[in-house]
């Protein structure tokens, strides 16, 4: 439990949690403004919103952001709740669930996504000279300096991501958001999604997800790929494609600096990997096209 919140950002690593308590700071108590004040965390609905700090010529501004707008991944991968709230204190818990996939949609932060929350007094209508509801208040942009009279703590949580955010596909649940939405999907004759086909020159990188108990085919995808149904080492096919692994994905990236002499852009045949059952039933397929070979 954190009662005295440090000014430096706190790092929330994968599989860990923070529990923080917002209490009335009597050293900042102002009888005119804070009499009967109820401590709470802002923005409202922290399970859906957080602040992003934006530095401007007028000072630091707190910009309300939707959580899902900056962090995606497996369903319930990141939990943010207020388990207890009284007239004396308000608790906030942030949990990165073990085994979950978290990816950053924020182009400026790929490894850690900063989320800011404010411990302060409950807003009243007189604070804004207008009637507001909770949903409206969650979307209000705030300046840090004017907040000083009723703000007691500003805390930044840097949430660790587990994997990169790329075009890709694989075995996912319906509410998972693991890959970029512009990923071109492949469908069977009945209109069911069975994989994706990625222009690697446009996307620059691709990811494939095949969790246990399912099996990658070839087993060393993308170090090995199918080409016209034949398994080949990636190094035999292209000098400019680089295979690697993250915590949950196998990935493929383009390194245009090492295009081999005589290599040409090829649309076909696509380079292919599959995710199959132990009996060999194909569940998902990724195809890579427009590569140097």
Tab-separated table of C-alpha atoms in Angstrom:
chain	number	residue	atom	x	y	z
A	1	UNK	CA	0.000	0.000	0.000
A	2	UNK	CA	1.449	3.379	-1.017
A	3	UNK	CA	0.535	6.247	1.305
A	4	UNK	CA	3.341	8.653	0.347
A	5	UNK	CA	3.530	8.666	-3.425
A	6	UNK	CA	6.999	9.413	-4.894
A	7	UNK	CA	7.342	12.148	-7.493
A	8	UNK	CA	9.304	9.938	-9.868
A	9	UNK	CA	7.316	7.574	-12.117
A	10	UNK	CA	6.540	4.115	-10.782
A	11	UNK	CA	7.206	1.175	-13.083
A	12	UNK	CA	4.483	-1.465	-13.213
A	13	UNK	CA	6.159	-4.608	-14.496
A	14	UNK	CA	4.293	-7.442	-16.157
A	15	UNK	CA	2.560	-9.667	-13.622
A	16	UNK	CA	2.720	-7.131	-10.758
A	17	UNK	CA	0.333	-4.657	-9.165
A	18	UNK	CA	0.235	-1.364	-7.259
A	19	UNK	CA	-2.305	-0.381	-4.627
A	20	UNK	CA	-2.454	3.325	-3.762
A	21	UNK	CA	-4.508	5.230	-1.201
A	22	UNK	CA	-5.668	8.805	-1.659
A	23	UNK	CA	-6.216	10.554	1.702
A	24	UNK	CA	-6.976	14.134	2.694
A	25	UNK	CA	-3.762	16.151	3.024
A	26	UNK	CA	-4.423	18.456	5.978
A	27	UNK	CA	-1.306	20.522	5.223
A	28	UNK	CA	-3.098	21.751	2.096
A	29	UNK	CA	-6.460	22.058	3.828
A	30	UNK	CA	-8.287	25.253	2.902
A	31	UNK	CA	-11.453	25.856	4.835
A	32	UNK	CA	-12.992	27.812	1.995
A	33	UNK	CA	-12.410	25.274	-0.737
A	34	UNK	CA	-11.773	21.954	0.983
A	35	UNK	CA	-14.242	21.932	3.842
A	36	UNK	CA	-15.998	18.577	3.739
A	37	UNK	CA	-13.845	17.530	0.780
A	38	UNK	CA	-13.996	13.866	-0.216
A	39	UNK	CA	-10.726	12.421	-1.538
A	40	UNK	CA	-10.865	10.597	-4.852
A	41	UNK	CA	-8.809	9.608	-7.890
A	42	UNK	CA	-9.030	11.377	-11.229
A	43	UNK	CA	-9.953	11.080	-13.963
A	44	UNK	CA	-13.340	9.596	-13.183
A	45	UNK	CA	-13.749	5.967	-14.260
A	46	UNK	CA	-10.037	5.013	-14.051
A	47	UNK	CA	-10.948	1.600	-15.436
A	48	UNK	CA	-11.566	3.414	-18.717
A	49	UNK	CA	-9.621	6.692	-18.522
A	50	UNK	CA	-6.242	8.040	-17.439
A	51	UNK	CA	-4.314	11.264	-17.986
A	52	UNK	CA	-1.454	11.878	-20.375
A	53	UNK	CA	0.853	14.744	-19.398
A	54	UNK	CA	1.280	17.202	-22.250
A	55	UNK	CA	3.922	19.908	-21.806
A	56	UNK	CA	2.871	23.223	-23.387
A	57	UNK	CA	4.092	26.831	-23.241
A	58	UNK	CA	1.376	27.417	-20.637
A	59	UNK	CA	2.627	24.566	-18.455
A	60	UNK	CA	1.892	20.885	-18.022
A	61	UNK	CA	-1.612	19.849	-19.014
A	62	UNK	CA	-3.417	16.656	-18.053
A	63	UNK	CA	-5.055	15.251	-21.172
A	64	UNK	CA	-7.732	12.598	-20.538
A	65	UNK	CA	-7.156	9.484	-22.622
A	66	UNK	CA	-9.072	6.250	-23.001
A	67	UNK	CA	-7.051	3.342	-21.632
A	68	UNK	CA	-7.813	1.185	-24.667
A	69	UNK	CA	-6.679	4.000	-26.939
A	70	UNK	CA	-3.077	3.632	-25.743
A	71	UNK	CA	-2.841	0.067	-24.425
A	72	UNK	CA	-4.248	-3.024	-26.135
A	73	UNK	CA	-3.789	-6.748	-25.655
A	74	UNK	CA	-5.587	-9.726	-24.198
A	75	UNK	CA	-8.923	-9.257	-22.492
A	76	UNK	CA	-8.486	-8.136	-18.855
A	77	UNK	CA	-4.729	-7.961	-19.293
A	78	UNK	CA	-4.644	-4.699	-17.324
A	79	UNK	CA	-7.069	-4.122	-14.447
A	80	UNK	CA	-7.590	-0.673	-12.927
A	81	UNK	CA	-10.187	-0.520	-10.164
A	82	UNK	CA	-11.138	1.461	-7.058
A	83	UNK	CA	-11.788	-1.353	-4.547
A	84	UNK	CA	-12.681	0.927	-1.636
A	85	UNK	CA	-13.853	4.508	-1.287
A	86	UNK	CA	-14.939	6.319	1.899
A	87	UNK	CA	-15.227	9.915	3.085
A	88	UNK	CA	-11.680	9.574	4.445
A	89	UNK	CA	-9.804	7.764	1.685
A	90	UNK	CA	-10.055	6.294	-1.816
A	91	UNK	CA	-8.037	3.303	-3.014
A	92	UNK	CA	-6.796	2.683	-6.555
A	93	UNK	CA	-5.384	-0.659	-7.701
A	94	UNK	CA	-3.534	-1.181	-10.976
A	95	UNK	CA	-2.704	-4.767	-11.899
A	96	UNK	CA	-0.839	-6.193	-14.884
A	97	UNK	CA	-2.092	-9.762	-14.973
A	98	UNK	CA	0.491	-12.538	-15.203
A	99	UNK	CA	0.604	-14.192	-18.614
A	100	UNK	CA	-1.356	-11.409	-20.302
A	101	UNK	CA	-0.269	-9.722	-23.518
A	102	UNK	CA	0.000	-5.929	-23.437
A	103	UNK	CA	0.927	-3.887	-26.515
A	104	UNK	CA	1.327	-0.139	-26.892
A	105	UNK	CA	-0.776	1.816	-29.365
A	106	UNK	CA	1.134	4.967	-28.459
A	107	UNK	CA	3.771	5.597	-31.166
A	108	UNK	CA	5.886	7.577	-28.677
A	109	UNK	CA	6.053	4.827	-26.044
A	110	UNK	CA	6.648	1.233	-27.083
A	111	UNK	CA	8.157	-0.420	-23.977
A	112	UNK	CA	6.432	1.491	-21.169
A	113	UNK	CA	3.215	3.507	-21.468
A	114	UNK	CA	2.907	6.319	-18.887
A	115	UNK	CA	-0.500	6.626	-17.215
A	116	UNK	CA	-1.102	9.534	-14.830
A	117	UNK	CA	-3.699	9.704	-12.061
A	118	UNK	CA	-4.500	12.532	-9.654
A	119	UNK	CA	-5.352	12.188	-5.972
A	120	UNK	CA	-7.491	15.184	-5.046
A	121	UNK	CA	-10.821	16.394	-3.749
A	122	UNK	CA	-14.149	15.525	-5.312
A	123	UNK	CA	-15.143	18.159	-7.857
A	124	UNK	CA	-18.232	20.241	-7.171
A	125	UNK	CA	-20.336	22.242	-9.604
A	126	UNK	CA	-18.922	25.471	-8.161
A	127	UNK	CA	-15.435	24.436	-9.315
A	128	UNK	CA	-16.537	24.784	-12.940
A	129	UNK	CA	-19.475	27.239	-12.807
A	130	UNK	CA	-21.525	24.644	-14.655
A	131	UNK	CA	-23.341	21.436	-13.966
A	132	UNK	CA	-21.237	18.425	-14.929
A	133	UNK	CA	-21.732	14.702	-14.763
A	134	UNK	CA	-19.107	12.015	-14.217
A	135	UNK	CA	-18.799	11.116	-17.884
A	136	UNK	CA	-18.221	14.759	-18.827
A	137	UNK	CA	-15.709	15.268	-16.018
A	138	UNK	CA	-13.674	12.280	-17.198
A	139	UNK	CA	-13.056	14.077	-20.487
A	140	UNK	CA	-12.032	17.467	-19.055
A	141	UNK	CA	-8.511	18.657	-19.868
A	142	UNK	CA	-6.869	20.106	-16.759
A	143	UNK	CA	-3.887	22.361	-16.126
A	144	UNK	CA	-1.695	21.249	-13.222
A	145	UNK	CA	-1.069	24.728	-11.785
A	146	UNK	CA	-4.733	25.735	-11.233
A	147	UNK	CA	-5.294	22.314	-9.650
A	148	UNK	CA	-2.857	23.007	-6.811
A	149	UNK	CA	-5.542	24.241	-4.396
A	150	UNK	CA	-7.299	20.889	-4.409
A	151	UNK	CA	-4.662	18.471	-5.785
A	152	UNK	CA	-2.603	16.523	-3.256
A	153	UNK	CA	-0.725	14.031	-5.388
A	154	UNK	CA	-0.056	13.407	-9.056
A	155	UNK	CA	1.258	9.914	-9.748
A	156	UNK	CA	2.609	8.511	-12.996
A	157	UNK	CA	2.570	4.759	-13.548
A	158	UNK	CA	4.776	3.487	-16.383
A	159	UNK	CA	3.071	0.270	-17.494
A	160	UNK	CA	5.399	-2.310	-19.029
A	161	UNK	CA	4.372	-3.750	-22.385
A	162	UNK	CA	5.017	-7.424	-23.109
A	163	UNK	CA	5.174	-7.365	-26.913
A	164	UNK	CA	5.377	-4.980	-29.894
A	165	UNK	CA	2.315	-3.663	-31.734
A	166	UNK	CA	2.471	-4.821	-35.354
A	167	UNK	CA	0.413	-6.072	-38.218
A	168	UNK	CA	-0.126	-9.770	-37.637
A	169	UNK	CA	-2.504	-12.580	-36.754
A	170	UNK	CA	-2.761	-15.916	-34.998
A	171	UNK	CA	-4.871	-17.535	-32.304
A	172	UNK	CA	-6.851	-14.833	-30.509
A	173	UNK	CA	-10.075	-14.490	-28.546
A	174	UNK	CA	-12.842	-12.291	-29.918
A	175	UNK	CA	-12.151	-9.454	-27.451
A	176	UNK	CA	-8.360	-9.580	-27.742
A	177	UNK	CA	-6.679	-6.708	-29.598
A	178	UNK	CA	-3.152	-7.886	-30.304
A	179	UNK	CA	-2.459	-6.591	-33.815
A	180	UNK	CA	-2.908	-3.432	-35.835
A	181	UNK	CA	-6.401	-3.149	-37.334
A	182	UNK	CA	-5.061	-2.466	-40.837
A	183	UNK	CA	-3.771	-6.053	-41.028
A	184	UNK	CA	-5.155	-7.633	-44.260
A	185	UNK	CA	-6.980	-10.815	-43.270
A	186	UNK	CA	-7.441	-14.054	-45.204
A	187	UNK	CA	-10.879	-15.704	-45.321
A	188	UNK	CA	-12.062	-19.137	-46.362
A	189	UNK	CA	-14.951	-19.870	-48.737
A	190	UNK	CA	-17.430	-19.528	-45.864
A	191	UNK	CA	-16.147	-16.084	-44.893
A	192	UNK	CA	-14.303	-17.223	-41.784
A	193	UNK	CA	-11.021	-15.517	-40.949
A	194	UNK	CA	-8.172	-18.020	-41.276
A	195	UNK	CA	-5.097	-15.794	-41.157
A	196	UNK	CA	-3.491	-12.757	-42.749
A	197	UNK	CA	-1.393	-11.711	-45.744
A	198	UNK	CA	1.089	-8.921	-45.088
A	199	UNK	CA	2.929	-6.701	-47.543
A	200	UNK	CA	6.214	-6.617	-45.662
A	201	UNK	CA	7.551	-3.610	-47.617
A	202	UNK	CA	4.568	-1.549	-46.478
A	203	UNK	CA	4.243	-2.888	-42.938
A	204	UNK	CA	8.043	-3.239	-42.365
A	205	UNK	CA	7.329	-5.877	-39.716
A	206	UNK	CA	4.887	-8.661	-38.916
A	207	UNK	CA	3.965	-10.839	-35.935
A	208	UNK	CA	2.399	-14.278	-35.528
A	209	UNK	CA	0.860	-15.687	-32.348
A	210	UNK	CA	0.595	-19.436	-31.799
A	211	UNK	CA	0.160	-20.218	-28.084
A	212	UNK	CA	0.393	-23.662	-26.494
A	213	UNK	CA	-1.005	-26.257	-26.877
A	214	UNK	CA	-0.838	-25.339	-30.566
A	215	UNK	CA	2.340	-25.725	-32.607
A	216	UNK	CA	4.171	-23.543	-35.099
A	217	UNK	CA	4.651	-25.081	-38.532
A	218	UNK	CA	7.515	-24.922	-39.412
A	219	UNK	CA	8.603	-25.238	-35.763
A	220	UNK	CA	11.230	-22.489	-36.198
A	221	UNK	CA	8.947	-19.957	-37.902
A	222	UNK	CA	10.154	-17.358	-39.160
A	223	UNK	CA	13.696	-18.707	-39.214
A	224	UNK	CA	12.124	-21.293	-41.472
A	225	UNK	CA	9.193	-20.665	-43.810
A	226	UNK	CA	7.096	-22.487	-46.344
A	227	UNK	CA	7.785	-21.498	-49.955
A	228	UNK	CA	5.460	-23.215	-52.430
A	229	UNK	CA	4.827	-25.904	-49.824
A	230	UNK	CA	8.527	-26.561	-49.205
A	231	UNK	CA	10.257	-25.654	-45.931
A	232	UNK	CA	13.261	-23.377	-46.444
A	233	UNK	CA	15.623	-21.505	-44.156
A	234	UNK	CA	14.868	-17.798	-44.257
A	235	UNK	CA	18.530	-17.097	-45.039
A	236	UNK	CA	18.128	-19.092	-48.269
A	237	UNK	CA	15.197	-16.949	-49.329
A	238	UNK	CA	16.121	-13.372	-48.430
A	239	UNK	CA	19.020	-11.439	-46.923
A	240	UNK	CA	16.866	-8.494	-45.862
A	241	UNK	CA	14.337	-10.340	-43.683
A	242	UNK	CA	15.174	-10.778	-39.999
A	243	UNK	CA	13.339	-13.262	-37.770
A	244	UNK	CA	13.098	-12.896	-33.999
A	245	UNK	CA	10.919	-13.682	-30.992
A	246	UNK	CA	9.237	-11.555	-28.351
A	247	UNK	CA	7.562	-12.767	-25.164
A	248	UNK	CA	4.576	-14.180	-27.050
A	249	UNK	CA	5.094	-13.620	-30.788
A	250	UNK	CA	7.400	-14.712	-33.549
A	251	UNK	CA	8.236	-11.672	-35.656
A	252	UNK	CA	9.677	-10.754	-39.022
A	253	UNK	CA	11.241	-7.418	-39.907
A	254	UNK	CA	12.753	-5.822	-42.991
A	255	UNK	CA	16.323	-4.562	-42.960
A	256	UNK	CA	16.673	-2.788	-46.302
A	257	UNK	CA	20.348	-2.061	-45.597
A	258	UNK	CA	21.272	-5.665	-46.364
A	259	UNK	CA	19.387	-6.342	-49.589
A	260	UNK	CA	21.468	-8.916	-51.425
A	261	UNK	CA	22.999	-8.354	-54.857
A	262	UNK	CA	20.573	-9.454	-57.524
A	263	UNK	CA	17.601	-9.644	-55.153
A	264	UNK	CA	14.296	-8.353	-56.515
A	265	UNK	CA	10.935	-7.537	-54.969
A	266	UNK	CA	8.691	-10.581	-55.266
A	267	UNK	CA	4.950	-10.696	-54.740
A	268	UNK	CA	4.875	-14.474	-55.021
A	269	UNK	CA	5.278	-17.079	-53.840
A	270	UNK	CA	4.290	-15.873	-50.352
A	271	UNK	CA	6.394	-16.931	-47.389
A	272	UNK	CA	4.145	-18.847	-45.040
A	273	UNK	CA	3.900	-20.033	-41.433
A	274	UNK	CA	1.028	-21.874	-39.804
A	275	UNK	CA	-0.350	-22.546	-36.360
A	276	UNK	CA	-1.602	-26.133	-36.132
A	277	UNK	CA	-3.000	-28.616	-33.628
A	278	UNK	CA	-0.948	-31.628	-32.521
A	279	UNK	CA	-2.859	-33.573	-35.194
A	280	UNK	CA	-1.810	-31.123	-37.897
A	281	UNK	CA	-5.089	-29.250	-38.351
A	282	UNK	CA	-4.287	-25.726	-39.573
A	283	UNK	CA	-5.879	-23.076	-37.352
A	284	UNK	CA	-4.220	-19.906	-38.638
A	285	UNK	CA	-1.836	-18.943	-41.443
A	286	UNK	CA	0.357	-15.906	-41.999
A	287	UNK	CA	1.613	-15.098	-45.487
A	288	UNK	CA	4.367	-12.599	-46.269
A	289	UNK	CA	4.472	-10.995	-49.710
A	290	UNK	CA	6.390	-8.245	-51.504
A	291	UNK	CA	9.806	-9.208	-50.157
A	292	UNK	CA	13.314	-9.064	-51.603
A	293	UNK	CA	14.606	-12.459	-52.764
